[in-house]
CSV table of C-alpha atoms in Angstrom, one decimal:
chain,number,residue,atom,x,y,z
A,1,UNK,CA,111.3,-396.7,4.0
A,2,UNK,CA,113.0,-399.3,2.2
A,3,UNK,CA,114.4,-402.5,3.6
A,4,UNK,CA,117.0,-404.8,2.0
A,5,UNK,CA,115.9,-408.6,2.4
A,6,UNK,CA,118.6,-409.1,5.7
A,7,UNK,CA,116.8,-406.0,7.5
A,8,UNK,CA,113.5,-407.0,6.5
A,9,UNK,CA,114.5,-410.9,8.6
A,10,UNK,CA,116.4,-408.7,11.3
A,11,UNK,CA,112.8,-406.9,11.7
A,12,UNK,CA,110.9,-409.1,11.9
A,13,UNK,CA,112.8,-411.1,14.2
A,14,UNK,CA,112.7,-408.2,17.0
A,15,UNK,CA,108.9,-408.4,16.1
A,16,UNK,CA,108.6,-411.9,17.3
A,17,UNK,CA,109.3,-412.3,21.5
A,18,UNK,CA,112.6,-414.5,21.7
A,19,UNK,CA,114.6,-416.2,24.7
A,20,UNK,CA,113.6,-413.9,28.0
A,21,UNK,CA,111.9,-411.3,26.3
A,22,UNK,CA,108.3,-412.2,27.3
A,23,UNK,CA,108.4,-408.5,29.3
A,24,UNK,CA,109.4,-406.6,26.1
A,25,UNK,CA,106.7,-408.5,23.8
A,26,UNK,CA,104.2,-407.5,26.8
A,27,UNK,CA,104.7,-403.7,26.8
A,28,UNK,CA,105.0,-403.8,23.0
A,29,UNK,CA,101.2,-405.4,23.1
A,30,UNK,CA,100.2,-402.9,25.3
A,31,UNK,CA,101.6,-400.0,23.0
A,32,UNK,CA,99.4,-402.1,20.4
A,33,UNK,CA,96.6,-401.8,22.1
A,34,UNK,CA,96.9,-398.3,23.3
A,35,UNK,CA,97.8,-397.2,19.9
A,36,UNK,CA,94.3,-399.2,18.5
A,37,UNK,CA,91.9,-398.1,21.7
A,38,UNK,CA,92.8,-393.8,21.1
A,39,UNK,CA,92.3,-394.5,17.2
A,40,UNK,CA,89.1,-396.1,18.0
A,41,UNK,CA,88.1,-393.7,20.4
A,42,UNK,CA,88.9,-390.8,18.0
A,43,UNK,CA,86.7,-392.3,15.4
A,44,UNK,CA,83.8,-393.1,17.4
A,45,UNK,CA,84.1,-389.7,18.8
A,46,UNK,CA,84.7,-387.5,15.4
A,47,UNK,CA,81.7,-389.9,13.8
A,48,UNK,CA,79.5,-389.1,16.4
A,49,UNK,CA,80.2,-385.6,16.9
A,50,UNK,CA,79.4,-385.2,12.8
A,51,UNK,CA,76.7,-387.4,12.9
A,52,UNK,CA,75.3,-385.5,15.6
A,53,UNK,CA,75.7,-381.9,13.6
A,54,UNK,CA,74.6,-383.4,10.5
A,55,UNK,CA,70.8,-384.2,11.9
A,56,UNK,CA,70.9,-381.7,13.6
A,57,UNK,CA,71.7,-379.5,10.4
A,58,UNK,CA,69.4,-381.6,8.4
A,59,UNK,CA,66.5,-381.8,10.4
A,60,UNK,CA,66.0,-378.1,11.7
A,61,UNK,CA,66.9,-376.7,8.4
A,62,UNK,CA,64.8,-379.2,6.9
A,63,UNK,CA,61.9,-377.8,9.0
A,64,UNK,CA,63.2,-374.0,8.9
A,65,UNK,CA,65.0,-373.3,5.9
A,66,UNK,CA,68.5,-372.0,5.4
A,67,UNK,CA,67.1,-368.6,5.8
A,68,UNK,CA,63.8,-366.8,7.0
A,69,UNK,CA,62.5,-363.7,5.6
A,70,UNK,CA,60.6,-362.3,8.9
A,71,UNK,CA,58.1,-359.2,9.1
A,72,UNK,CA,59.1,-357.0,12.0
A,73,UNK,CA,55.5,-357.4,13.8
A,74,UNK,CA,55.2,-361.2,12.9
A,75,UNK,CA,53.6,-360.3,10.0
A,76,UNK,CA,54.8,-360.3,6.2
A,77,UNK,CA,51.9,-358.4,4.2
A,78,UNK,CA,53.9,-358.1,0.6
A,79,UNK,CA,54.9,-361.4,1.0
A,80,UNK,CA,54.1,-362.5,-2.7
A,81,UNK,CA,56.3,-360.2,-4.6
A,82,UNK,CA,59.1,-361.3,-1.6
A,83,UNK,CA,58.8,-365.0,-2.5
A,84,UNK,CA,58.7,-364.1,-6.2
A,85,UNK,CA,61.7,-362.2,-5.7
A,86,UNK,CA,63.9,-364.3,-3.4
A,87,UNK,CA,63.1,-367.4,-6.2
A,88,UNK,CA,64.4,-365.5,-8.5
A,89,UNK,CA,67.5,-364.7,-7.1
A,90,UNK,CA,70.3,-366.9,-8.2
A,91,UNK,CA,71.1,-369.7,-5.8
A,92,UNK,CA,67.8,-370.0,-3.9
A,93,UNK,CA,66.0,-373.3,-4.7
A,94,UNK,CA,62.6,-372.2,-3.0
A,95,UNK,CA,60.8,-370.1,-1.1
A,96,UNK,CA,57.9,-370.3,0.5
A,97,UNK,CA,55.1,-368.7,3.0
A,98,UNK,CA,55.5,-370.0,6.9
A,99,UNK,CA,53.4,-368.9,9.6
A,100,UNK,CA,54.5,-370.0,13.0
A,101,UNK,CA,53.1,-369.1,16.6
A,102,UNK,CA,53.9,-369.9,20.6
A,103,UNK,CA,50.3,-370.7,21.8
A,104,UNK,CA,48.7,-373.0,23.9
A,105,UNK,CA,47.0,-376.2,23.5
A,106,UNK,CA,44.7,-378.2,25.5
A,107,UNK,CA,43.2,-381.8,25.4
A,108,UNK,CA,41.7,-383.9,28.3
A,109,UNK,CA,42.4,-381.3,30.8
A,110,UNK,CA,46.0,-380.9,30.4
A,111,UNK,CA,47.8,-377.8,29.4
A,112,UNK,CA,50.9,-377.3,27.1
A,113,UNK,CA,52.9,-375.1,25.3
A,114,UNK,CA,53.6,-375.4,21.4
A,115,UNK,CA,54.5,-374.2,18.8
A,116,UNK,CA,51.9,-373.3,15.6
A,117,UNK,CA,53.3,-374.0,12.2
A,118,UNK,CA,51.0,-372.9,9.4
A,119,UNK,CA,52.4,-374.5,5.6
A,120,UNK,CA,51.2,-374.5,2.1
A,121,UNK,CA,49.2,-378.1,1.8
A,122,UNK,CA,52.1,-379.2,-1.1
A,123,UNK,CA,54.7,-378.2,1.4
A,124,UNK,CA,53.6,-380.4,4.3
A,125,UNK,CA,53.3,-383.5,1.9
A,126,UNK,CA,56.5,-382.9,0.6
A,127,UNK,CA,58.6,-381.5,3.2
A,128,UNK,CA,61.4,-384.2,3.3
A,129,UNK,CA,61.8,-384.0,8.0
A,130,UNK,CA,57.9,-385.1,8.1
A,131,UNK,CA,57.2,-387.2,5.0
A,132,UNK,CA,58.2,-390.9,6.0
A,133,UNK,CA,58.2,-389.4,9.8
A,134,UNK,CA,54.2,-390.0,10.2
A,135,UNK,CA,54.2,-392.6,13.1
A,136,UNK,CA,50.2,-392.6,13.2
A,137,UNK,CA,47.3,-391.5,11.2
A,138,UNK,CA,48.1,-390.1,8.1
A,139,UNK,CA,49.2,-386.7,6.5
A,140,UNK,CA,47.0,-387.0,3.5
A,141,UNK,CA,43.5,-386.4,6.2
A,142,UNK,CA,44.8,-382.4,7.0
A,143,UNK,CA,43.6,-380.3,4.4
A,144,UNK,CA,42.3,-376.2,4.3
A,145,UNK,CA,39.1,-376.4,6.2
A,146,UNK,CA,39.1,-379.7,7.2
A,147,UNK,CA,39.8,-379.0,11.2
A,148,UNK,CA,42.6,-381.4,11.3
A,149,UNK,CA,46.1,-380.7,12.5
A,150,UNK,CA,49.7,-383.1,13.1
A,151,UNK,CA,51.2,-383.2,16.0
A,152,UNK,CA,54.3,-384.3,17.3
A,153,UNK,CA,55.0,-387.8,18.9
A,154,UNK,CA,56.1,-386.1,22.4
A,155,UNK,CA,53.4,-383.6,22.5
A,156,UNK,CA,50.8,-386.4,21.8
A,157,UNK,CA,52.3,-388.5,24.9
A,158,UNK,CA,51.9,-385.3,27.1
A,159,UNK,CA,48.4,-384.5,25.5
A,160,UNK,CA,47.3,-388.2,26.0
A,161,UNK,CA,46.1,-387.3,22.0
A,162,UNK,CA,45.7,-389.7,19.1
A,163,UNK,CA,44.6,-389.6,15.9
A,164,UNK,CA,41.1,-388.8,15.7
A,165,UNK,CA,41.0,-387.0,19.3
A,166,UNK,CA,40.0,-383.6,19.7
A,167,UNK,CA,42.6,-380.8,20.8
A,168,UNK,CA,42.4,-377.4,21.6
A,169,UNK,CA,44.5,-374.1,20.4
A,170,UNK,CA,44.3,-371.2,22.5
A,171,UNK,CA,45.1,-367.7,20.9
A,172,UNK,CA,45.8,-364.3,23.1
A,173,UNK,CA,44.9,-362.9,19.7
A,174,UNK,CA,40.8,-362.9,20.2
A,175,UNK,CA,38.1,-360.4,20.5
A,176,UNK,CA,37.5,-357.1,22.4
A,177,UNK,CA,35.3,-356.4,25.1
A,178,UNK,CA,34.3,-354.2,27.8
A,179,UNK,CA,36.1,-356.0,30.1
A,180,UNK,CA,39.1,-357.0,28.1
A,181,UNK,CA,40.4,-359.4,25.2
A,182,UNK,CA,39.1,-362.5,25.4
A,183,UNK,CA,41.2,-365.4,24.1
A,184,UNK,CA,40.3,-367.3,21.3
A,185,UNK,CA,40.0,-370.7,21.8
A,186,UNK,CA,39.6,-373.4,18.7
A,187,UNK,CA,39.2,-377.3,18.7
A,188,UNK,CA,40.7,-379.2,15.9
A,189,UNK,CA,41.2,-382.9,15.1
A,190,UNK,CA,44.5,-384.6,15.2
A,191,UNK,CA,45.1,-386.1,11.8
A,192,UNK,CA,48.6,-387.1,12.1
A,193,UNK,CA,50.7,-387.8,14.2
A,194,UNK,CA,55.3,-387.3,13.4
A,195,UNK,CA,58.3,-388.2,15.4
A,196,UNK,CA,61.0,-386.2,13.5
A,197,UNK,CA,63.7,-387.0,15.9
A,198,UNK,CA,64.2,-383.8,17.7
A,199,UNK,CA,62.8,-383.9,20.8
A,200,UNK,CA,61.7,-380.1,21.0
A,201,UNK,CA,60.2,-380.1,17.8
A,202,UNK,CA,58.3,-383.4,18.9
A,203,UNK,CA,57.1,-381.9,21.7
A,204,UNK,CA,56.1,-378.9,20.6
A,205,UNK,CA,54.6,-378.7,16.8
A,206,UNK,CA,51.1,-378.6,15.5
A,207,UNK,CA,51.2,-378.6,11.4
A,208,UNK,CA,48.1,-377.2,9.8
A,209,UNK,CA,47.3,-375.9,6.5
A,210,UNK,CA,48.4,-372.2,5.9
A,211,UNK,CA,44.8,-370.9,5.2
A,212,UNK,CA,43.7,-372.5,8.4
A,213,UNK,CA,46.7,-370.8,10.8
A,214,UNK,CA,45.6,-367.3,9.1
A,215,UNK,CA,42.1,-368.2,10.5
A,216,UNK,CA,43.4,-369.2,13.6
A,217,UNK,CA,45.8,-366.2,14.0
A,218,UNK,CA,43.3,-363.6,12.0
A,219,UNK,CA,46.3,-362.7,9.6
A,220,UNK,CA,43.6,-362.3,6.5
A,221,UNK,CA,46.3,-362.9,3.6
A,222,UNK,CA,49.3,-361.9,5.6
A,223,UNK,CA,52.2,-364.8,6.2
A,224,UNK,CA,54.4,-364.7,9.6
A,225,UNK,CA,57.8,-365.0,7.1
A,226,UNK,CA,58.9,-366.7,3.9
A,227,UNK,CA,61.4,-369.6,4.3
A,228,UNK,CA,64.2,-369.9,2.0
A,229,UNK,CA,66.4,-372.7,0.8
A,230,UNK,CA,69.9,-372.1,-1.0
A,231,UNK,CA,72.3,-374.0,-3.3
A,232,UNK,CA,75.1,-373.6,-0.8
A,233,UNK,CA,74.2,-373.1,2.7
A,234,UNK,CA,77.4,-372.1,3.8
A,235,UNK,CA,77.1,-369.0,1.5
A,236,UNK,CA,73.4,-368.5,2.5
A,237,UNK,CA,74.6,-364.8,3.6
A,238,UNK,CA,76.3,-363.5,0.1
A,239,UNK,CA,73.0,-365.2,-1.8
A,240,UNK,CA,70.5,-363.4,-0.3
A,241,UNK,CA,72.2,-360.1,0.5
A,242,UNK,CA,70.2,-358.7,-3.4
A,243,UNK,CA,67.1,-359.0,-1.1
A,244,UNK,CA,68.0,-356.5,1.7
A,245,UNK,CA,67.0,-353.7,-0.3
A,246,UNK,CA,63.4,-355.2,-0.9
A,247,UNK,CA,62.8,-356.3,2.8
A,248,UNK,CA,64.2,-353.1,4.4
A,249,UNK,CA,61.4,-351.3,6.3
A,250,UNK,CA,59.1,-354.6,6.2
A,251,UNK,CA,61.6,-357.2,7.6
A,252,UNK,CA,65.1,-359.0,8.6
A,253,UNK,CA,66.5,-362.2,6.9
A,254,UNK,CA,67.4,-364.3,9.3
A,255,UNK,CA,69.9,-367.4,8.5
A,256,UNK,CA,70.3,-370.7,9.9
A,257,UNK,CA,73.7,-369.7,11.5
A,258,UNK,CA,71.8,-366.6,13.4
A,259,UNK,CA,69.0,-369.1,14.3
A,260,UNK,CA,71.2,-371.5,16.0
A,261,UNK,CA,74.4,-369.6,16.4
A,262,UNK,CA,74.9,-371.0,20.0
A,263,UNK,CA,74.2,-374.6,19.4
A,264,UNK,CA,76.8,-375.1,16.4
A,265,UNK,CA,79.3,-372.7,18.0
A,266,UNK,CA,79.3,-374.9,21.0
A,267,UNK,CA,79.1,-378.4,19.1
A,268,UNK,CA,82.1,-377.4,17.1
A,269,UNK,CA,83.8,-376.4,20.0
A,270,UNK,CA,83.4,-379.4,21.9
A,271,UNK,CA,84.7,-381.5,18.6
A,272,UNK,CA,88.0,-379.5,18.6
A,273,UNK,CA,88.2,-380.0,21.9
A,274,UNK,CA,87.3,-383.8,22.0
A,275,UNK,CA,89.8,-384.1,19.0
A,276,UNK,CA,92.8,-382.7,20.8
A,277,UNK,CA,92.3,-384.8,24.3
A,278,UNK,CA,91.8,-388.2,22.5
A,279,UNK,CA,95.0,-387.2,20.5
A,280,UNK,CA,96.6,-387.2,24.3
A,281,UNK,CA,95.8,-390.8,24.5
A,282,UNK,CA,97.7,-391.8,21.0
A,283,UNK,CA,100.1,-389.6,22.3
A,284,UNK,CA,101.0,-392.0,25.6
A,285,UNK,CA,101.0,-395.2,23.1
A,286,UNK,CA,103.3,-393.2,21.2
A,287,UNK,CA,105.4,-392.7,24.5
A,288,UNK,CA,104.5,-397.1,25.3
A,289,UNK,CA,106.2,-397.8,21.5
A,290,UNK,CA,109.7,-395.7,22.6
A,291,UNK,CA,109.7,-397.3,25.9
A,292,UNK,CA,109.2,-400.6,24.5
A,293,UNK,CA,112.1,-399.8,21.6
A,294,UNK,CA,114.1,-398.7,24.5
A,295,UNK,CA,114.7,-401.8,26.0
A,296,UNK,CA,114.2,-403.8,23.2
A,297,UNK,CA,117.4,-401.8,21.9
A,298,UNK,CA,118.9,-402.6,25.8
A,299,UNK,CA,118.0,-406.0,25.0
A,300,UNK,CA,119.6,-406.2,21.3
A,301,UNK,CA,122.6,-404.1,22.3
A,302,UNK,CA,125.0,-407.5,22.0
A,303,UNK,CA,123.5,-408.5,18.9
A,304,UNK,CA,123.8,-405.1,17.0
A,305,UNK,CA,127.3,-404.8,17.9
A,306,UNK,CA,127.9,-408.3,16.1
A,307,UNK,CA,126.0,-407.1,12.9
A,308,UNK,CA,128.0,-403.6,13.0
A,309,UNK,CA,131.0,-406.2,13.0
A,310,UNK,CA,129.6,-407.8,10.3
A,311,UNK,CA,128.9,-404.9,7.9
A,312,UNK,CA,125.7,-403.2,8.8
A,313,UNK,CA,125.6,-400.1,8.7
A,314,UNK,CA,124.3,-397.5,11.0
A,315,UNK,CA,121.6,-396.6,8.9
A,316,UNK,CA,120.4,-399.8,8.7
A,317,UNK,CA,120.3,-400.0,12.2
A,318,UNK,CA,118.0,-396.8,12.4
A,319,UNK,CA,115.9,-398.6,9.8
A,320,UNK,CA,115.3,-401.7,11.8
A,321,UNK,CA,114.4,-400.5,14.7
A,322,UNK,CA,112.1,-397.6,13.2
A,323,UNK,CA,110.1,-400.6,11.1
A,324,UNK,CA,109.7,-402.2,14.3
A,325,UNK,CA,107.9,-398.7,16.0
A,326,UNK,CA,106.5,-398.3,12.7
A,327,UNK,CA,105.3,-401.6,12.3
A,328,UNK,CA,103.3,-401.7,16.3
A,329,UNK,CA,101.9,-398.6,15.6
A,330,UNK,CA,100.4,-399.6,12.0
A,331,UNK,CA,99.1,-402.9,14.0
A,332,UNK,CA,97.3,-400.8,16.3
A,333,UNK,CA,96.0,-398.5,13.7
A,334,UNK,CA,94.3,-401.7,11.6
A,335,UNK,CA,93.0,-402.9,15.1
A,336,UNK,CA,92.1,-399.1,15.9
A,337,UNK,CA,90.0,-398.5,12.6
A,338,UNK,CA,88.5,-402.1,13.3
A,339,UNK,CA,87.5,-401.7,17.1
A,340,UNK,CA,85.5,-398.5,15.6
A,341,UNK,CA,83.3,-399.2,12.6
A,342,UNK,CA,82.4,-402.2,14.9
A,343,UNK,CA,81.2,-400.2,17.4
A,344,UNK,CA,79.7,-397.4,15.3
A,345,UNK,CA,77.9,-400.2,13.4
A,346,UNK,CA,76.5,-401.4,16.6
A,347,UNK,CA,76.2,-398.0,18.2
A,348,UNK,CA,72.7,-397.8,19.4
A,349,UNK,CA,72.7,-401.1,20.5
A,350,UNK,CA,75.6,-400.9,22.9
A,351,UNK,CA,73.8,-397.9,24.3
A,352,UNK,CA,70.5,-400.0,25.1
A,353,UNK,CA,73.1,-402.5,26.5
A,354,UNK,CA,74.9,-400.2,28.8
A,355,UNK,CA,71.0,-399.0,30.0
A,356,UNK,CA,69.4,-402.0,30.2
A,357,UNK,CA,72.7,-403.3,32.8
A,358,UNK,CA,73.1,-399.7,34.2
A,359,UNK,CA,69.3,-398.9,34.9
A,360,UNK,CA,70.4,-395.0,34.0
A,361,UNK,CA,69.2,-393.2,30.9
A,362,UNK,CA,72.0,-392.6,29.0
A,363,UNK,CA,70.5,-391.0,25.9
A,364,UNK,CA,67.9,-389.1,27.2
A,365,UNK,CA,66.6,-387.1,24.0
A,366,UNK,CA,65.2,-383.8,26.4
A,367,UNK,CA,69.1,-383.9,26.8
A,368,UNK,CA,70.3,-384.7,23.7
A,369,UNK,CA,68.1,-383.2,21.6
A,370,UNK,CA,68.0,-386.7,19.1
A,371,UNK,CA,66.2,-389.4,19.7
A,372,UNK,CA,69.2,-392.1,18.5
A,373,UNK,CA,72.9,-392.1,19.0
A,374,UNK,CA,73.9,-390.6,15.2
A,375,UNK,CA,77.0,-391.0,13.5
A,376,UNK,CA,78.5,-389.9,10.3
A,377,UNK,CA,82.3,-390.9,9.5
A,378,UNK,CA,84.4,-388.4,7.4
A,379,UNK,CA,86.3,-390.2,5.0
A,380,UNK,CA,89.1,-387.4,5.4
A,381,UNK,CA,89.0,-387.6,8.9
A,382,UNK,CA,89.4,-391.0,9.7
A,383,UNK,CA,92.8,-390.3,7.1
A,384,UNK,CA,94.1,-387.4,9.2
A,385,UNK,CA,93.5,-390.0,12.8
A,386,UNK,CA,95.9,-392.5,10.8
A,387,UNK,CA,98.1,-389.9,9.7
A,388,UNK,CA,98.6,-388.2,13.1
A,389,UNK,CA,98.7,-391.6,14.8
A,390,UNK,CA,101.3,-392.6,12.0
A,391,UNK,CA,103.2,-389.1,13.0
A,392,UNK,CA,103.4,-389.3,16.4
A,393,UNK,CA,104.7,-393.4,16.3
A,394,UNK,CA,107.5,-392.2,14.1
A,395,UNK,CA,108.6,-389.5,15.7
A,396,UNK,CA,108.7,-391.8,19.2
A,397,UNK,CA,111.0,-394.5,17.4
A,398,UNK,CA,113.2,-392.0,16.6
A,399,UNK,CA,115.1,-391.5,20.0
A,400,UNK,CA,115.7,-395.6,20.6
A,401,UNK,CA,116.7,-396.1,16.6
A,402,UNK,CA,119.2,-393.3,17.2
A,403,UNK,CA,120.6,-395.1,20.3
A,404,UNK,CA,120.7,-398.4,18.4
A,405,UNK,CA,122.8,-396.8,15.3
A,406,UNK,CA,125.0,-395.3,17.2
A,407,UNK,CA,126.3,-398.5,19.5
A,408,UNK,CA,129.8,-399.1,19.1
A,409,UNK,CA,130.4,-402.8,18.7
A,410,UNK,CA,134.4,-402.2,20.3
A,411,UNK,CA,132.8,-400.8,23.5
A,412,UNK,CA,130.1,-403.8,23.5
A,413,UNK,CA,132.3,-406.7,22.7
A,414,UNK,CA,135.6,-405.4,24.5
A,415,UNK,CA,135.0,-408.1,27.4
A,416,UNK,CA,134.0,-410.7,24.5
């Protein structure tokens, strides 16, 4: 929209409050700072919500792979010639043995249930979710047949375990006897201890070397399932459909969509959802800008009739007064987009803030599965907020730019 230099001075003029129009510049701050408070909220909601799916992507499939290759019975006997296969198949970047096993665990007379993760020793070193993670002891101590195991942060706290205490794993899988099977029960050393950020994983992994987990478990050379990682994880199904023939009768490949089906379903549910509500709220600033428009247009009528007299047209007249919606709703945008990267910069503290003055537990990560608030803005995101916030204020200055084009200055000024 393209102002001549007389409309751009009438605009801004109606911008600025004049002579007993303190009520007009009032509601037109309050359409300001609607319009700014539902951009901001979108943003901070939309980051969060991403931020959210992104660890939560990130760190389980960083711990479980885009895809599992699972033996029916738990166990995966031709597991070689599986790996060897799946890395050669095009798209998948690795492959690689996993054992893992619900068992029990005991240390200082407390109980609990984990979670047994057997690895090759290069792939608990390098794994990208535990390297950097370690907040005790150190990785580098857990090697085949050295009796030492990681643990996670939460499951140490509930263990009362530390580096260098003693815990113990408790398998159903033990020996026969006349009377029964007796469990097998197996003491090892805690070498490490992570905090990954996920609370269930904290609280329930032990890491040990793959040749000490097929002690544990008596698999001999067997594996549990072969993890896979793909180029494109959103095609994960498509790449590794070649290996159905070879796993048929020994297996199912399970992806990362099947693993967690419910929790993504429902987060990307809730951020539709969250998207359209907070939309309502830019939506009522949008209704705050026409009302304010309104009787800013009640308020002009005199003074458009004089420049109709004087040779405006009516289209300038629509261009005016849209400029001036145009221009509150752009000023709330601005304010909008500032009001959020504030707050998402200084996420995690506000939340502290809000506990520490509330006394509540606002980010309780047996809830919330993450430890920390996360956030991840989308470029293209924040665009489409400005662009349906940009939308919505146009079409609301249409209706009052209307009315002021179409004043008839000979009605107005009649009584003159």
């Amino acid at each position: 929209m393209i102002l001549n230099r007389y409309e751009k001075m009438i605009a801004k003029r109606y911008l600025l409050p004049g002579k007993g129009e303190g009520f007009i510049f009032v509601v037109a701050g309050f359409s300001v700072g609607a319009v700014a408070l539902g951009v901001a909220a979108l943003i901070i909601v939309m980051s969060v919500m991403n931020g959210f799916r992104a660890e939560l992507f990130d760190k389980i499939v960083g711990l479980n792979g885009h895809a599992i290759i699972q033996g029916y019975d738990g166990r995966l006997a031709d597991w070689q010639g599986i790996a060897e296969a799946a890395r050669k198949t095009p798209g998948v970047q690795s492959a690689t043995p996993l054992i893992e096993q619900p068992l029990m665990a005991s240390a200082n007379g407390r109980v609990e249930g984990v979670l047994v993760r057997g690895n090759r020793l290069e792939d608990i070193r390098e794994n990208p979710v535990l390297n950097g993670k370690v907040v005790s002891g150190d990785l580098k101590t857990i090697t085949p047949g050295s009796g030492r195991v990681a643990i996670g942060a939460r499951l140490a706290e509930t263990l009362g375990a530390f580096p260098g205490a003693e815990i113990s794993l408790i398998s159903p899988e033990g020996r026969s006897t006349p009377v029964g099977t007796v469990p097998r029960i197996v003491s090892y050393t805690v070498g490490a201890i992570f905090e990954v950020g996920i609370f269930e994983y904290d609280k329930a992994f032990v890491v040990m070397p793959m040749e000490d987990a097929q002690t544990l478990l008596m698999l001999g050379d067997q594996v549990g399932m072969v993890e896979v990682q793909v180029d494109n994880p959103d095609k994960v199904g498509p790449t590794l459909a070649p290996l159905q023939p070879l796993v048929q009768g020994k297996g199912i490949i399970v992806d990362w969509r099947q693993m967690n089906s419910a929790l993504f379903e429902a987060l990307e549910v809730e951020r539709i959802a969250m998207f359209v509500v907070l939309c309502i709220i830019i939506l009522v600033a949008a209704f705050n800008i026409a009302s304010s428009l309104i009787m800013l247009v009640r308020a002009k009528t005199r003074d458009i009739a004089i420049l109709r007299t004087m040779g405006a047209s009516r289209k300038s007249m629509l261009k005016v007064f849209m400029t001036v919606g145009l221009t509150i709703g752009a000023i709330g945008i601005v304010i909008g987009v500032i009001l959020g990267s504030i707050f998402l910069f200084f996420r995690q503290n506000v939340v502290n803030f809000i506990q520490l003055v509330t006394g509540q537990n606002l980010w309780d990560p047996s809830v919330r599965f993450l430890s920390e608030l996360p956030s991840r803005t989308d470029p293209f995101e924040v665009l489409a907020i400005i662009l349906v916030t940009l939308v919505l204020t146009y079409l609301a200055t249409l209706f009052p730019a209307r009315n002021a084009a179409a004043t008839d200055p000979v009605q107005v000024l009649r009584y003159e």
